[in-house]
PDB file of C-alpha atoms in Angstrom:
ATOM      1  CA  GLU A   1       0.000   0.000   0.000  1.00 36.00           C
ATOM      2  CA  GLN A   2       1.104   3.576  -0.598  1.00 41.00           C
ATOM      3  CA  GLY A   3       2.324   5.064   2.638  1.00 44.00           C
ATOM      4  CA  GLY A   4       2.135   1.672   4.357  1.00 44.00           C
ATOM      5  CA  CYS A   5       4.860  -0.258   6.114  1.00 46.00           C
ATOM      6  CA  VAL A   6       5.570  -3.974   5.972  1.00 45.00           C
ATOM      7  CA  GLY A   7       5.518  -5.497   9.426  1.00 48.00           C
ATOM      8  CA  THR A   8       3.429  -2.755  11.046  1.00 53.00           C
ATOM      9  CA  PRO A   9      -0.207  -3.870  11.492  1.00 57.00           C
ATOM     10  CA  GLN A  10      -2.710  -1.079  10.976  1.00 55.00           C
ATOM     11  CA  SER A  11      -4.079  -1.665  14.480  1.00 53.00           C
ATOM     12  CA  ASP A  12      -0.651  -0.771  15.894  1.00 57.00           C
ATOM     13  CA  VAL A  13      -0.085   2.381  13.829  1.00 54.00           C
ATOM     14  CA  ALA A  14      -2.103   4.586  16.185  1.00 59.00           C
ATOM     15  CA  ARG A  15       0.099   3.508  19.126  1.00 74.00           C
ATOM     16  CA  LEU A  16       3.393   4.386  17.445  1.00 81.00           C
ATOM     17  CA  LYS A  17       5.408   7.297  18.791  1.00 90.00           C
ATOM     18  CA  THR A  18       4.981  10.279  16.473  1.00 93.00           C
ATOM     19  CA  LEU A  19       8.061  12.064  15.171  1.00 95.00           C
ATOM     20  CA  SER A  20       7.813  15.339  13.274  1.00 97.00           C
ATOM     21  CA  PRO A  21      10.421  17.862  12.083  1.00 97.00           C
ATOM     22  CA  SER A  22       9.843  20.045  15.162  1.00 94.00           C
ATOM     23  CA  ARG A  23      10.145  17.074  17.533  1.00 95.00           C
ATOM     24  CA  ILE A  24      13.303  15.802  15.851  1.00 95.00           C
ATOM     25  CA  SER A  25      14.875  19.278  15.816  1.00 95.00           C
ATOM     26  CA  THR A  26      14.067  19.771  19.498  1.00 93.00           C
ATOM     27  CA  TYR A  27      15.662  16.449  20.451  1.00 94.00           C
ATOM     28  CA  LEU A  28      18.787  17.106  18.376  1.00 94.00           C
ATOM     29  CA  ALA A  29      19.137  20.516  20.037  1.00 94.00           C
ATOM     30  CA  CYS A  30      18.600  19.248  23.593  1.00 93.00           C
ATOM     31  CA  PRO A  31      17.148  15.911  24.779  1.00 94.00           C
ATOM     32  CA  VAL A  32      16.202  17.508  28.120  1.00 93.00           C
ATOM     33  CA  LYS A  33      14.184  20.181  26.330  1.00 90.00           C
ATOM     34  CA  TYR A  34      12.479  17.417  24.327  1.00 92.00           C
ATOM     35  CA  ARG A  35      11.540  15.631  27.543  1.00 92.00           C
ATOM     36  CA  TRP A  36       9.965  18.709  29.105  1.00 90.00           C
ATOM     37  CA  THR A  37       8.255  19.749  25.881  1.00 89.00           C
ATOM     38  CA  TYR A  38       6.811  16.432  24.728  1.00 89.00           C
ATOM     39  CA  GLU A  39       7.203  13.731  27.389  1.00 89.00           C
ATOM     40  CA  ASP A  40       6.549  15.354  30.758  1.00 89.00           C
ATOM     41  CA  GLY A  41       3.317  17.358  30.794  1.00 82.00           C
ATOM     42  CA  ARG A  42       4.533  19.575  33.629  1.00 83.00           C
ATOM     43  CA  GLY A  43       6.845  21.324  31.206  1.00 79.00           C
ATOM     44  CA  ARG A  44       3.893  22.867  29.417  1.00 77.00           C
ATOM     45  CA  LEU A  45       3.181  24.997  32.484  1.00 73.00           C
ATOM     46  CA  TYR A  46       6.286  27.014  31.639  1.00 72.00           C
ATOM     47  CA  LEU A  47       5.623  27.524  27.965  1.00 75.00           C
ATOM     48  CA  LYS A  48       4.933  31.147  27.036  1.00 80.00           C
ATOM     49  CA  ALA A  49       3.327  32.673  23.983  1.00 83.00           C
ATOM     50  CA  ARG A  50       5.866  34.133  21.575  1.00 89.00           C
ATOM     51  CA  ALA A  51       5.290  37.113  19.321  1.00 93.00           C
ATOM     52  CA  SER A  52       7.228  35.513  16.455  1.00 92.00           C
ATOM     53  CA  TYR A  53       5.023  32.424  16.610  1.00 92.00           C
ATOM     54  CA  SER A  54       1.829  34.483  16.656  1.00 95.00           C
ATOM     55  CA  PHE A  55       3.040  36.564  13.704  1.00 95.00           C
ATOM     56  CA  GLY A  56       4.033  33.531  11.647  1.00 95.00           C
ATOM     57  CA  THR A  57       0.862  31.615  12.439  1.00 95.00           C
ATOM     58  CA  THR A  58      -1.280  34.582  11.393  1.00 96.00           C
ATOM     59  CA  LEU A  59       0.444  34.843   8.006  1.00 96.00           C
ATOM     60  CA  HIS A  60       0.159  31.092   7.486  1.00 94.00           C
ATOM     61  CA  ARG A  61      -3.584  31.229   8.142  1.00 93.00           C
ATOM     62  CA  VAL A  62      -4.099  33.995   5.606  1.00 94.00           C
ATOM     63  CA  LEU A  63      -1.977  32.271   2.968  1.00 93.00           C
ATOM     64  CA  GLU A  64      -3.855  29.028   3.579  1.00 90.00           C
ATOM     65  CA  SER A  65      -7.098  30.782   2.677  1.00 86.00           C
ATOM     66  CA  PHE A  66      -5.336  32.583  -0.173  1.00 84.00           C
ATOM     67  CA  HIS A  67      -4.179  29.358  -1.827  1.00 87.00           C
ATOM     68  CA  GLN A  68      -7.182  27.142  -1.232  1.00 79.00           C
ATOM     69  CA  ALA A  69      -7.075  24.299  -3.771  1.00 51.00           C
ATOM     70  CA  GLY A  70      -9.174  25.051  -6.828  1.00 54.00           C
ATOM     71  CA  GLN A  71      -9.363  28.771  -6.138  1.00 57.00           C
ATOM     72  CA  GLU A  72      -9.381  30.799  -9.333  1.00 65.00           C
ATOM     73  CA  GLY A  73      -7.541  34.096  -9.549  1.00 74.00           C
ATOM     74  CA  VAL A  74      -5.968  36.240  -6.864  1.00 81.00           C
ATOM     75  CA  PRO A  75      -8.460  37.573  -4.304  1.00 84.00           C
ATOM     76  CA  PRO A  76      -8.842  41.373  -4.073  1.00 86.00           C
ATOM     77  CA  THR A  77      -6.516  43.147  -1.659  1.00 86.00           C
ATOM     78  CA  GLU A  78      -9.501  44.191   0.471  1.00 89.00           C
ATOM     79  CA  GLN A  79     -10.458  40.542   0.927  1.00 89.00           C
ATOM     80  CA  VAL A  80      -6.904  39.579   1.855  1.00 90.00           C
ATOM     81  CA  MET A  81      -6.711  42.381   4.426  1.00 93.00           C
ATOM     82  CA  ALA A  82     -10.064  41.436   5.924  1.00 93.00           C
ATOM     83  CA  GLU A  83      -8.856  37.872   6.319  1.00 93.00           C
ATOM     84  CA  TYR A  84      -5.644  39.168   7.873  1.00 95.00           C
ATOM     85  CA  GLU A  85      -7.443  41.261  10.477  1.00 96.00           C
ATOM     86  CA  GLU A  86      -9.763  38.379  11.332  1.00 95.00           C
ATOM     87  CA  SER A  87      -6.854  35.921  11.668  1.00 95.00           C
ATOM     88  CA  TRP A  88      -4.564  38.186  13.713  1.00 97.00           C
ATOM     89  CA  ILE A  89      -3.132  36.594  16.886  1.00 96.00           C
ATOM     90  CA  SER A  90      -2.135  39.098  19.554  1.00 95.00           C
ATOM     91  CA  ALA A  91      -0.587  36.724  22.085  1.00 94.00           C
ATOM     92  CA  GLY A  92       3.057  37.146  23.062  1.00 93.00           C
ATOM     93  CA  PHE A  93       3.655  40.804  22.178  1.00 94.00           C
ATOM     94  CA  SER A  94       5.278  42.839  24.929  1.00 93.00           C
ATOM     95  CA  SER A  95       3.416  46.066  24.140  1.00 95.00           C
ATOM     96  CA  GLN A  96       0.743  47.591  21.943  1.00 96.00           C
ATOM     97  CA  GLU A  97       3.482  49.419  20.048  1.00 96.00           C
ATOM     98  CA  GLU A  98       5.315  46.186  19.252  1.00 96.00           C
ATOM     99  CA  MET A  99       2.085  44.563  18.093  1.00 96.00           C
ATOM    100  CA  SER A 100       1.131  47.550  15.900  1.00 96.00           C
ATOM    101  CA  GLU A 101       4.545  47.487  14.249  1.00 96.00           C
ATOM    102  CA  ALA A 102       4.256  43.759  13.562  1.00 96.00           C
ATOM    103  CA  PHE A 103       0.720  44.161  12.232  1.00 97.00           C
ATOM    104  CA  GLY A 104       1.888  46.823   9.779  1.00 97.00           C
ATOM    105  CA  GLU A 105       4.774  44.639   8.624  1.00 96.00           C
ATOM    106  CA  GLY A 106       2.450  41.697   8.050  1.00 96.00           C
ATOM    107  CA  LYS A 107       0.077  43.872   6.050  1.00 96.00           C
ATOM    108  CA  ALA A 108       2.915  45.035   3.796  1.00 96.00           C
ATOM    109  CA  ILE A 109       4.108  41.443   3.317  1.00 95.00           C
ATOM    110  CA  LEU A 110       0.674  40.227   2.229  1.00 95.00           C
ATOM    111  CA  GLU A 111       0.046  43.195  -0.070  1.00 94.00           C
ATOM    112  CA  ARG A 112       3.364  42.602  -1.835  1.00 93.00           C
ATOM    113  CA  TYR A 113       2.740  38.848  -1.997  1.00 93.00           C
ATOM    114  CA  ALA A 114      -0.643  39.352  -3.673  1.00 90.00           C
ATOM    115  CA  GLU A 115       0.760  41.915  -6.097  1.00 90.00           C
ATOM    116  CA  GLU A 116       3.642  39.657  -7.137  1.00 89.00           C
ATOM    117  CA  LEU A 117       1.271  36.762  -7.695  1.00 87.00           C
ATOM    118  CA  ARG A 118      -0.992  38.918  -9.865  1.00 86.00           C
ATOM    119  CA  SER A 119       2.011  39.703 -12.081  1.00 88.00           C
ATOM    120  CA  GLU A 120       2.655  36.018 -12.773  1.00 85.00           C
ATOM    121  CA  PRO A 121       1.537  34.921 -16.286  1.00 85.00           C
ATOM    122  CA  VAL A 122       0.215  31.625 -14.878  1.00 83.00           C
ATOM    123  CA  LEU A 123      -1.011  31.055 -11.340  1.00 83.00           C
ATOM    124  CA  PRO A 124       0.384  28.024  -9.479  1.00 87.00           C
ATOM    125  CA  ASN A 125      -1.730  24.882  -9.627  1.00 91.00           C
ATOM    126  CA  THR A 126      -2.154  24.383  -5.890  1.00 93.00           C
ATOM    127  CA  LEU A 127      -3.243  20.870  -4.931  1.00 93.00           C
ATOM    128  CA  PHE A 128      -3.152  21.091  -1.134  1.00 92.00           C
ATOM    129  CA  VAL A 129      -2.801  23.672   1.626  1.00 94.00           C
ATOM    130  CA  GLU A 130      -1.921  22.786   5.232  1.00 93.00           C
ATOM    131  CA  LYS A 131      -1.779  19.126   4.261  1.00 93.00           C
ATOM    132  CA  THR A 132      -0.843  16.570   6.923  1.00 96.00           C
ATOM    133  CA  LEU A 133       0.967  13.446   5.718  1.00 97.00           C
ATOM    134  CA  SER A 134       2.244  10.499   7.720  1.00 97.00           C
ATOM    135  CA  HIS A 135       4.107   7.250   7.154  1.00 97.00           C
ATOM    136  CA  PRO A 136       4.444   4.407   9.678  1.00 96.00           C
ATOM    137  CA  TYR A 137       7.763   2.737  10.395  1.00 95.00           C
ATOM    138  CA  PRO A 138       8.189  -0.268  12.722  1.00 93.00           C
ATOM    139  CA  ARG A 139       9.114   1.908  15.742  1.00 92.00           C
ATOM    140  CA  PHE A 140       7.575   5.300  15.003  1.00 95.00           C
ATOM    141  CA  LYS A 141       5.223   7.245  12.763  1.00 96.00           C
ATOM    142  CA  LEU A 142       6.718  10.078  10.732  1.00 97.00           C
ATOM    143  CA  LEU A 143       4.417  13.092  10.495  1.00 97.00           C
ATOM    144  CA  GLY A 144       4.612  16.362   8.584  1.00 97.00           C
ATOM    145  CA  ARG A 145       2.268  19.291   8.002  1.00 96.00           C
ATOM    146  CA  LEU A 146       2.931  20.892   4.628  1.00 97.00           C
ATOM    147  CA  ASP A 147       2.115  24.560   4.052  1.00 96.00           C
ATOM    148  CA  ARG A 148       1.348  24.042   0.372  1.00 96.00           C
ATOM    149  CA  VAL A 149       1.820  21.582  -2.492  1.00 97.00           C
ATOM    150  CA  ASP A 150       1.783  22.779  -6.105  1.00 96.00           C
ATOM    151  CA  GLU A 151       1.836  20.756  -9.285  1.00 96.00           C
ATOM    152  CA  ARG A 152       4.266  22.070 -11.878  1.00 94.00           C
ATOM    153  CA  PRO A 153       3.521  21.831 -15.635  1.00 93.00           C
ATOM    154  CA  ASP A 154       5.955  18.902 -15.959  1.00 95.00           C
ATOM    155  CA  GLY A 155       4.126  16.959 -13.244  1.00 95.00           C
ATOM    156  CA  THR A 156       6.622  17.661 -10.448  1.00 97.00           C
ATOM    157  CA  LEU A 157       5.042  18.018  -7.014  1.00 98.00           C
ATOM    158  CA  GLU A 158       6.505  21.083  -5.294  1.00 98.00           C
ATOM    159  CA  VAL A 159       6.339  21.432  -1.511  1.00 98.00           C
ATOM    160  CA  VAL A 160       6.199  25.137  -0.622  1.00 97.00           C
ATOM    161  CA  ASP A 161       7.145  26.241   2.889  1.00 96.00           C
ATOM    162  CA  TYR A 162       6.826  29.823   4.178  1.00 95.00           C
ATOM    163  CA  LYS A 163       9.528  31.373   6.346  1.00 93.00           C
ATOM    164  CA  THR A 164       8.870  34.589   8.273  1.00 90.00           C
ATOM    165  CA  GLY A 165      12.209  34.733  10.075  1.00 81.00           C
ATOM    166  CA  ARG A 166      14.570  34.207   7.150  1.00 76.00           C
ATOM    167  CA  SER A 167      15.165  36.515   4.188  1.00 72.00           C
ATOM    168  CA  HIS A 168      18.249  35.332   2.273  1.00 83.00           C
ATOM    169  CA  LEU A 169      17.713  31.789   0.980  1.00 90.00           C
ATOM    170  CA  THR A 170      19.825  29.483  -1.177  1.00 92.00           C
ATOM    171  CA  PRO A 171      19.321  25.971  -2.607  1.00 94.00           C
ATOM    172  CA  GLU A 172      21.791  24.803   0.052  1.00 95.00           C
ATOM    173  CA  ASP A 173      19.413  26.122   2.722  1.00 93.00           C
ATOM    174  CA  VAL A 174      16.641  23.957   1.299  1.00 95.00           C
ATOM    175  CA  GLN A 175      18.969  20.976   0.903  1.00 95.00           C
ATOM    176  CA  GLY A 176      20.045  21.160   4.541  1.00 94.00           C
ATOM    177  CA  ASP A 177      16.623  21.892   6.030  1.00 95.00           C
ATOM    178  CA  LEU A 178      15.399  18.958   8.134  1.00 96.00           C
ATOM    179  CA  ALA A 179      11.720  19.758   7.660  1.00 97.00           C
ATOM    180  CA  MET A 180      12.033  20.019   3.875  1.00 97.00           C
ATOM    181  CA  GLY A 181      13.754  16.643   3.836  1.00 98.00           C
ATOM    182  CA  VAL A 182      10.922  15.103   5.862  1.00 98.00           C
ATOM    183  CA  TYR A 183       8.292  16.663   3.603  1.00 98.00           C
ATOM    184  CA  GLN A 184       9.942  15.396   0.427  1.00 98.00           C
ATOM    185  CA  LEU A 185      10.311  11.920   1.914  1.00 98.00           C
ATOM    186  CA  LEU A 186       6.639  11.830   2.920  1.00 98.00           C
ATOM    187  CA  MET A 187       5.537  13.061  -0.503  1.00 98.00           C
ATOM    188  CA  LYS A 188       7.617  10.370  -2.176  1.00 98.00           C
ATOM    189  CA  LYS A 189       6.070   7.723   0.062  1.00 98.00           C
ATOM    190  CA  HIS A 190       2.581   8.794  -0.978  1.00 97.00           C
ATOM    191  CA  TYR A 191       3.376   9.608  -4.628  1.00 97.00           C
ATOM    192  CA  PRO A 192       6.273   7.273  -5.550  1.00 97.00           C
ATOM    193  CA  ASP A 193       5.887   7.776  -9.301  1.00 96.00           C
ATOM    194  CA  ARG A 194       6.050  11.573  -9.217  1.00 97.00           C
ATOM    195  CA  PRO A 195       9.173  13.773  -9.079  1.00 97.00           C
ATOM    196  CA  VAL A 196       9.249  15.916  -5.931  1.00 98.00           C
ATOM    197  CA  CYS A 197      11.023  19.137  -4.999  1.00 98.00           C
ATOM    198  CA  ALA A 198      10.841  21.657  -2.165  1.00 98.00           C
ATOM    199  CA  THR A 199      10.804  25.456  -2.120  1.00 97.00           C
ATOM    200  CA  LEU A 200      11.407  27.848   0.751  1.00 96.00           C
ATOM    201  CA  VAL A 201       9.709  31.248   0.475  1.00 95.00           C
ATOM    202  CA  GLY A 202      11.043  34.118   2.580  1.00 94.00           C
ATOM    203  CA  LEU A 203       7.921  36.187   3.206  1.00 94.00           C
ATOM    204  CA  ARG A 204       9.812  39.277   4.326  1.00 91.00           C
ATOM    205  CA  SER A 205      12.031  39.412   1.229  1.00 90.00           C
ATOM    206  CA  GLY A 206       9.871  37.560  -1.291  1.00 89.00           C
ATOM    207  CA  GLN A 207      12.895  35.432  -2.167  1.00 92.00           C
ATOM    208  CA  ARG A 208      12.378  31.800  -3.178  1.00 93.00           C
ATOM    209  CA  SER A 209      14.841  28.937  -3.356  1.00 96.00           C
ATOM    210  CA  THR A 210      14.273  25.373  -4.556  1.00 97.00           C
ATOM    211  CA  TYR A 211      16.003  22.031  -4.241  1.00 97.00           C
ATOM    212  CA  GLY A 212      14.889  18.529  -5.206  1.00 97.00           C
ATOM    213  CA  MET A 213      16.416  15.544  -3.389  1.00 97.00           C
ATOM    214  CA  SER A 214      17.540  12.659  -5.562  1.00 96.00           C
ATOM    215  CA  ASP A 215      16.366   9.107  -4.876  1.00 95.00           C
ATOM    216  CA  GLN A 216      19.766   8.360  -3.332  1.00 97.00           C
ATOM    217  CA  GLU A 217      19.576  11.440  -1.105  1.00 97.00           C
ATOM    218  CA  LEU A 218      16.095  10.452   0.053  1.00 97.00           C
ATOM    219  CA  GLU A 219      17.336   6.930   0.801  1.00 97.00           C
ATOM    220  CA  ASP A 220      20.273   8.275   2.828  1.00 97.00           C
ATOM    221  CA  PHE A 221      18.006  10.748   4.643  1.00 97.00           C
ATOM    222  CA  GLU A 222      15.550   7.983   5.544  1.00 97.00           C
ATOM    223  CA  ARG A 223      18.424   5.854   6.865  1.00 96.00           C
ATOM    224  CA  ASP A 224      19.516   8.736   9.091  1.00 94.00           C
ATOM    225  CA  LEU A 225      15.980   9.088  10.467  1.00 93.00           C
ATOM    226  CA  LEU A 226      15.801   5.406  11.253  1.00 92.00           C
TER     227      LEU A 226
END
């Protein structure tokens, strides 16, 4: 079966430990932090809202609506701004001034994003937005939530990931990004006959960078995960 795993009964899949890019990154950075974030519930008492997370989540919500699969044309700027105001998350900002500054920056980012998309001769063929994919292995279930998946004219499936904290991007950044590796691996598990690539989009700069892992790279990456 696509996305299945030999030796892992379906009844056992739900009981597998879930690993995601954020979980893996946290463990690699500090196993103790992983324990208090994911294993011991008492650690959650000390988690605080962060302005950067609120800002990024807001933009992701608006872009999710913006790129809904099957949507025709670019929505009017007024509609985008209305969605932005409705989606705004205020948690984590230290002052009203800081929040107002961030709100203005987000507005400028979305206005530029919409304008650049309108200038494109052909709109991207978006298949999925905020798509969750998983694949079971004998000891864990690999999970990833993809911001967007486009289908290119040549049939390549392109995973698009938005970055609010990074401006300058290179293909090497995509190649070395753990999450983008996980997303490409999951896509290949579900669509083994389709070429796959990944693109990082820096929302602040509008810069894009793309890299597609070869079959050998995906095999090596999967071995490292295991």
